[in-house]
Coordinates of N, CA and C and ligand atoms in Angstrom, one line a residue:
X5 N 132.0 64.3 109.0 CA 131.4 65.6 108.8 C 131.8 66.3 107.5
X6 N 131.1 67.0 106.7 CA 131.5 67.5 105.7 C 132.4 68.3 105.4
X7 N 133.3 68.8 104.8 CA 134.0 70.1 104.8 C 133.4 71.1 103.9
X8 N 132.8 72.4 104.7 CA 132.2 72.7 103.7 C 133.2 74.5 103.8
X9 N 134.5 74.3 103.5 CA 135.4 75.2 103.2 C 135.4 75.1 101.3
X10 N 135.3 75.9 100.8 CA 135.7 75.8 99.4 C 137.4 76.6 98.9
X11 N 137.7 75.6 98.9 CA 139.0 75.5 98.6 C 139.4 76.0 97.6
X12 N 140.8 77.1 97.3 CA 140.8 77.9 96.4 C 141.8 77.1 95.3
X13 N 141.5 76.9 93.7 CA 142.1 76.2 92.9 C 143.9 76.5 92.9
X14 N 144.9 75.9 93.2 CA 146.0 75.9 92.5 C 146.4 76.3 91.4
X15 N 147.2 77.1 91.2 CA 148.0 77.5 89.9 C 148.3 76.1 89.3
X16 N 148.2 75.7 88.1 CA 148.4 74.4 87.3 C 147.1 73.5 87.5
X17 N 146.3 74.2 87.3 CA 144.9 74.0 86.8 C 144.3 72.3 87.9
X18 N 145.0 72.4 88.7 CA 144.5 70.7 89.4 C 143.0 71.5 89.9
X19 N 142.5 70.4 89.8 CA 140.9 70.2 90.1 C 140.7 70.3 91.4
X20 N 139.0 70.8 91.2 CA 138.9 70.9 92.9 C 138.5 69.2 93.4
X21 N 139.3 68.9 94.5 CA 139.2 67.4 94.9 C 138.0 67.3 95.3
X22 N 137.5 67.9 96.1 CA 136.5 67.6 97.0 C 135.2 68.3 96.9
X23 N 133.8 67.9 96.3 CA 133.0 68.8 96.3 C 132.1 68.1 97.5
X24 N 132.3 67.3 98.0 CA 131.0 67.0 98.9 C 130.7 68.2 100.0
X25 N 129.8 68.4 100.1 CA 129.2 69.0 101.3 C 129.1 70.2 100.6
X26 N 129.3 70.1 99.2 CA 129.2 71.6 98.9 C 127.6 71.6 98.0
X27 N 126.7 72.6 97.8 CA 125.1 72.2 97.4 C 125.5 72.7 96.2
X28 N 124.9 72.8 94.9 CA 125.1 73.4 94.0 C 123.5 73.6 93.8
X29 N 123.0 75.4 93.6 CA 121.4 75.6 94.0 C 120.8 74.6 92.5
X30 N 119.9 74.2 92.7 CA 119.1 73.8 91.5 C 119.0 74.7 90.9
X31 N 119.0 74.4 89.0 CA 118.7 75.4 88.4 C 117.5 74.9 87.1
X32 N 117.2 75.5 86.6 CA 115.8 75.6 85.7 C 116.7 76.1 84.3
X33 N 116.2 75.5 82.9 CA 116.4 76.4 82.0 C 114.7 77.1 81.5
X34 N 115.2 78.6 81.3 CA 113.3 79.2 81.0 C 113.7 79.2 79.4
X35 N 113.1 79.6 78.9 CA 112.7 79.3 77.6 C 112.8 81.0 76.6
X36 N 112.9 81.6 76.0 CA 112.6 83.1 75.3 C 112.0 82.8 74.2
X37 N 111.4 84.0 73.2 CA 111.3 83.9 72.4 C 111.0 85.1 72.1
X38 N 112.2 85.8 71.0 CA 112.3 87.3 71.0 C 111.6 87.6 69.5
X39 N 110.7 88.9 69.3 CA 110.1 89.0 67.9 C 110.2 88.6 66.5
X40 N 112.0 88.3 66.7 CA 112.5 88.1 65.7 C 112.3 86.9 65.1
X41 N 112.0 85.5 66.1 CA 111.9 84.8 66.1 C 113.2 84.0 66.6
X42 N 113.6 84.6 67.3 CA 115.2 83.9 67.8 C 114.8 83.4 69.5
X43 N 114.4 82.0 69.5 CA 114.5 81.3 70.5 C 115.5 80.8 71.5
X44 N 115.8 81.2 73.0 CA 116.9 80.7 73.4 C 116.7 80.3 74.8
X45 N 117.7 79.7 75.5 CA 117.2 79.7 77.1 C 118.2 80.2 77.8
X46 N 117.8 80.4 79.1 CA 118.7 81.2 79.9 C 118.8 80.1 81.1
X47 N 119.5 79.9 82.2 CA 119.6 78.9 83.1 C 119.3 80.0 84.6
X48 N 118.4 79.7 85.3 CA 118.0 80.1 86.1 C 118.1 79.4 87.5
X49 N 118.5 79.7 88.3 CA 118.0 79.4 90.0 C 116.5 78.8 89.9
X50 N 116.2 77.9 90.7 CA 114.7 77.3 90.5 C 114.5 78.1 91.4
X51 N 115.1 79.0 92.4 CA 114.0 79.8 93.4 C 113.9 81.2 92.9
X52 N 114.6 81.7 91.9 CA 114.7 82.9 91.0 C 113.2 83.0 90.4
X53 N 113.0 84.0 91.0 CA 111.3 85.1 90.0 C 111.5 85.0 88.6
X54 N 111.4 84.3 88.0 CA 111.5 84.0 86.4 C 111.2 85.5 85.7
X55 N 111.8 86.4 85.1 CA 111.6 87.2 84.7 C 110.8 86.9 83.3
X56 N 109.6 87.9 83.0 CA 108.7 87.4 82.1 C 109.1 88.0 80.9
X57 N 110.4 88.9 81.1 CA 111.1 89.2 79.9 C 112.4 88.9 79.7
X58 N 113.3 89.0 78.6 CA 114.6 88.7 78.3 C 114.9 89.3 77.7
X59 N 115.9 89.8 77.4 CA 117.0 90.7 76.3 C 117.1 89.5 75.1
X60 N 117.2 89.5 73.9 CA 117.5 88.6 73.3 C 118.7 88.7 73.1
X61 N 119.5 87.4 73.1 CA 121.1 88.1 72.7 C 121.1 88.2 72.0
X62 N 120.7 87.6 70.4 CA 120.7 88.0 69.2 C 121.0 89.1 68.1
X63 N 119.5 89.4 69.2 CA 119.4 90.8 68.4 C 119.3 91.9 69.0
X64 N 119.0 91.6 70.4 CA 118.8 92.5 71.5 C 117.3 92.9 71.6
X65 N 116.5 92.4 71.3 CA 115.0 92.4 70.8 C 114.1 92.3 72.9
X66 N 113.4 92.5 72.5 CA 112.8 92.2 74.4 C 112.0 90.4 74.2
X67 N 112.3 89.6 74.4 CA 112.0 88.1 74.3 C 111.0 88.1 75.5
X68 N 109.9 87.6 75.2 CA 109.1 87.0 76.2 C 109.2 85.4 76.5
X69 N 108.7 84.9 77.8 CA 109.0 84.0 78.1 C 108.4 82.8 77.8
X70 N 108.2 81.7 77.1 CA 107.7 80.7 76.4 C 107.0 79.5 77.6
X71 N 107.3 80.5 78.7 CA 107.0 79.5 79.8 C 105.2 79.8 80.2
X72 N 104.9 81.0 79.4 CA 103.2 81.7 79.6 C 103.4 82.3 81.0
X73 N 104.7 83.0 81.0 CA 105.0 84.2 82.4 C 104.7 85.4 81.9
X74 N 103.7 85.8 82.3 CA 103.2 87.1 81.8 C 103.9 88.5 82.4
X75 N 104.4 89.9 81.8 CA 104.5 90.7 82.2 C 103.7 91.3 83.2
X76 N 104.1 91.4 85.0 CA 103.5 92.1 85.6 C 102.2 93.4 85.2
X77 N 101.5 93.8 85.6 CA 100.8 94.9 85.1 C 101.5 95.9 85.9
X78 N 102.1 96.7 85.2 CA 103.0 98.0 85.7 C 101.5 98.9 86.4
X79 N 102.1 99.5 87.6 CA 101.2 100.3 88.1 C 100.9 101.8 87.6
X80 N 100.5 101.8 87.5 CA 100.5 103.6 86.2 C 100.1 104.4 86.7
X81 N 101.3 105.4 87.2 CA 101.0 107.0 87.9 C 100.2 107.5 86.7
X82 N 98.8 107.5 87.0 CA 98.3 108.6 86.4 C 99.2 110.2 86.4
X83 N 99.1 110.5 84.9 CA 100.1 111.3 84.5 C 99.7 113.0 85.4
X84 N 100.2 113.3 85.6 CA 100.2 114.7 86.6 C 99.9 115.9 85.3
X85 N 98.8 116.3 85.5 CA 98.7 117.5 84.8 C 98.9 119.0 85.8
X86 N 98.9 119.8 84.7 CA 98.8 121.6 85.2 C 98.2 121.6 86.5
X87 N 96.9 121.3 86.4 CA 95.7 121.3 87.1 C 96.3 120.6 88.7
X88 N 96.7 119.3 88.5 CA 97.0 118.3 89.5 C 97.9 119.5 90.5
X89 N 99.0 119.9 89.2 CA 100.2 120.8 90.0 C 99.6 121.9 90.6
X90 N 98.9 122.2 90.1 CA 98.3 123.9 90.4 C 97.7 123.1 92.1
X91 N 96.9 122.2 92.1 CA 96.3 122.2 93.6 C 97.4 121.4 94.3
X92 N 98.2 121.4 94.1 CA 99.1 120.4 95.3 C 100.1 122.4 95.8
X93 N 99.5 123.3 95.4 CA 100.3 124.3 95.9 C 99.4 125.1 96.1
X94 N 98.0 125.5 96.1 CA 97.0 126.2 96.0 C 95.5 125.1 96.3
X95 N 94.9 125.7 97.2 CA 93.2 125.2 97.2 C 92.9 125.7 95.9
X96 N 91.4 125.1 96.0 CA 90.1 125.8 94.9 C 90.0 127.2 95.5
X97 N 89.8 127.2 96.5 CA 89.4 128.6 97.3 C 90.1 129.1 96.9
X98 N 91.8 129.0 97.6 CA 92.8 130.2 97.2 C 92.9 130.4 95.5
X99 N 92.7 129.7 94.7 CA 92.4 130.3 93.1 C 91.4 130.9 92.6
X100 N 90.3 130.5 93.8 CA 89.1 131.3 93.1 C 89.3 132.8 93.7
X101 N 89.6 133.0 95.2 CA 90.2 134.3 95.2 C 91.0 135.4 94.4
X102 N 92.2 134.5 94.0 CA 93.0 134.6 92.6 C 92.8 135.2 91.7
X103 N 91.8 134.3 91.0 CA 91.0 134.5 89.7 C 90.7 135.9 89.9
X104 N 89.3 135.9 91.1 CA 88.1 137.4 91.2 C 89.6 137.9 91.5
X105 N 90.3 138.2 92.0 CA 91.1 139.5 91.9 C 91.9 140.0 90.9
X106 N 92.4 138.1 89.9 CA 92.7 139.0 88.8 C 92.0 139.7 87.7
X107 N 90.5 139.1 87.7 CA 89.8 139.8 86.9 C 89.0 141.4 87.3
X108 N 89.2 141.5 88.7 CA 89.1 142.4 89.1 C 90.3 144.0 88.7
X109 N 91.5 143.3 88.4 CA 92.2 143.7 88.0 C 92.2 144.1 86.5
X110 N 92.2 142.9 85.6 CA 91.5 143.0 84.4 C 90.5 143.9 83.9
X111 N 89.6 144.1 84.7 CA 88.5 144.6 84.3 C 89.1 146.4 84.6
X112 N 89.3 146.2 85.3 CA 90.1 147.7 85.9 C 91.1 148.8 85.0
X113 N 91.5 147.5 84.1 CA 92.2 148.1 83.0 C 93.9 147.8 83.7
X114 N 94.0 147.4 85.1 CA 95.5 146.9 85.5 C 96.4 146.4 84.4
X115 N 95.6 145.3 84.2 CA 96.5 144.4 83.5 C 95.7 143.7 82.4
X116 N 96.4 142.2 81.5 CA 95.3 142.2 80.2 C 96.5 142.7 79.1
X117 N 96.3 142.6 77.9 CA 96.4 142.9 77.0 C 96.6 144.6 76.5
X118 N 97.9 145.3 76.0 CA 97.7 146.8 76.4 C 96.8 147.6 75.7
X119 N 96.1 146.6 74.6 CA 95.1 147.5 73.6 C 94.0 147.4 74.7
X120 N 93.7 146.9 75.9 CA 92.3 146.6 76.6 C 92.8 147.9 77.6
X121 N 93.9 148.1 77.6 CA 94.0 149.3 79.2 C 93.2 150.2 79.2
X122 N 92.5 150.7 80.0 CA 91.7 151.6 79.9 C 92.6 152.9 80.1
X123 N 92.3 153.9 78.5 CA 92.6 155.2 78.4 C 93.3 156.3 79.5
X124 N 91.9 156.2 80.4 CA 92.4 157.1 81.5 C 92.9 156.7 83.3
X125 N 93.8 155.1 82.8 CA 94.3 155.0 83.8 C 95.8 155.5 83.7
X126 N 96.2 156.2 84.6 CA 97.4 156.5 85.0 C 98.4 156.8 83.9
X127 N 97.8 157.8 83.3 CA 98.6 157.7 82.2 C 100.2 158.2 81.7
X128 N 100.8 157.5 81.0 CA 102.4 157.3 81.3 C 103.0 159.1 80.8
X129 N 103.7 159.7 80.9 CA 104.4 160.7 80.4 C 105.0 160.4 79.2
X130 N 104.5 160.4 77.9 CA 105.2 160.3 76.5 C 106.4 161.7 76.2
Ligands
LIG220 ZN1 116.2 88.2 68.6

């Protein structure tokens, strides 16, 4: 039967005696090739998701993978505008309410701009 204890190395560098029973996983080399033109390989797990990018060591560049592993297509939150935000806290209704009342207000002379106030609202004690 195998021993499949992995034995911890001795001080004075003696070798591990025994590897039987022990698997060592297959591995793959993938291939890069970063902008720069600095080609290298990385050693991968054959069951490992081959990343379709790489850091270059070189230069630190983003290397694609020479293997024709293409970048995922990133899923892309449509970007959230005003609008988006404004209804995730408010209906159409409840703004159109909004609106007619602030322009109701507007028009009133309430509020607006202070050159638009109308003269003979409420007027302040100078
Ligand atoms: Zn590079």
């Amino acid at each position: 039967m195998a021993e499949r204890t992995l034995r911890g190395a001795r001080l004075g560098g003696q070798s591990f005696e025994d590897e039987r029973g022990i698997e060592f996983a297959a591995r793959q080399q993938v291939g890069y090739l970063c902008k720069q033109g600095h080609d290298f390989e990385v050693t991968m797990s054959v069951e490992a998701d081959i990343p379709a990018k790489w850091e270059c060591p070189r230069c630190g560049a983003e290397a694609l993978s020479t293997a024709g592993i293409l970048p995922e297509e990133k899923v892309e939150k449509p970007a959230r505008t005003h609008w988006d935000m404004l209804l995730e806290r408010r209906s159409e209704k409840e703004l159109e309410d909004i609106l007619k009342e602030r322009l109701e207000l507007l028009r009133g002379g309430e509020i607006g701009p202070a050159h638009l106030h109308r003269a003979n609202k409420k007027k302040r004690v100078s």
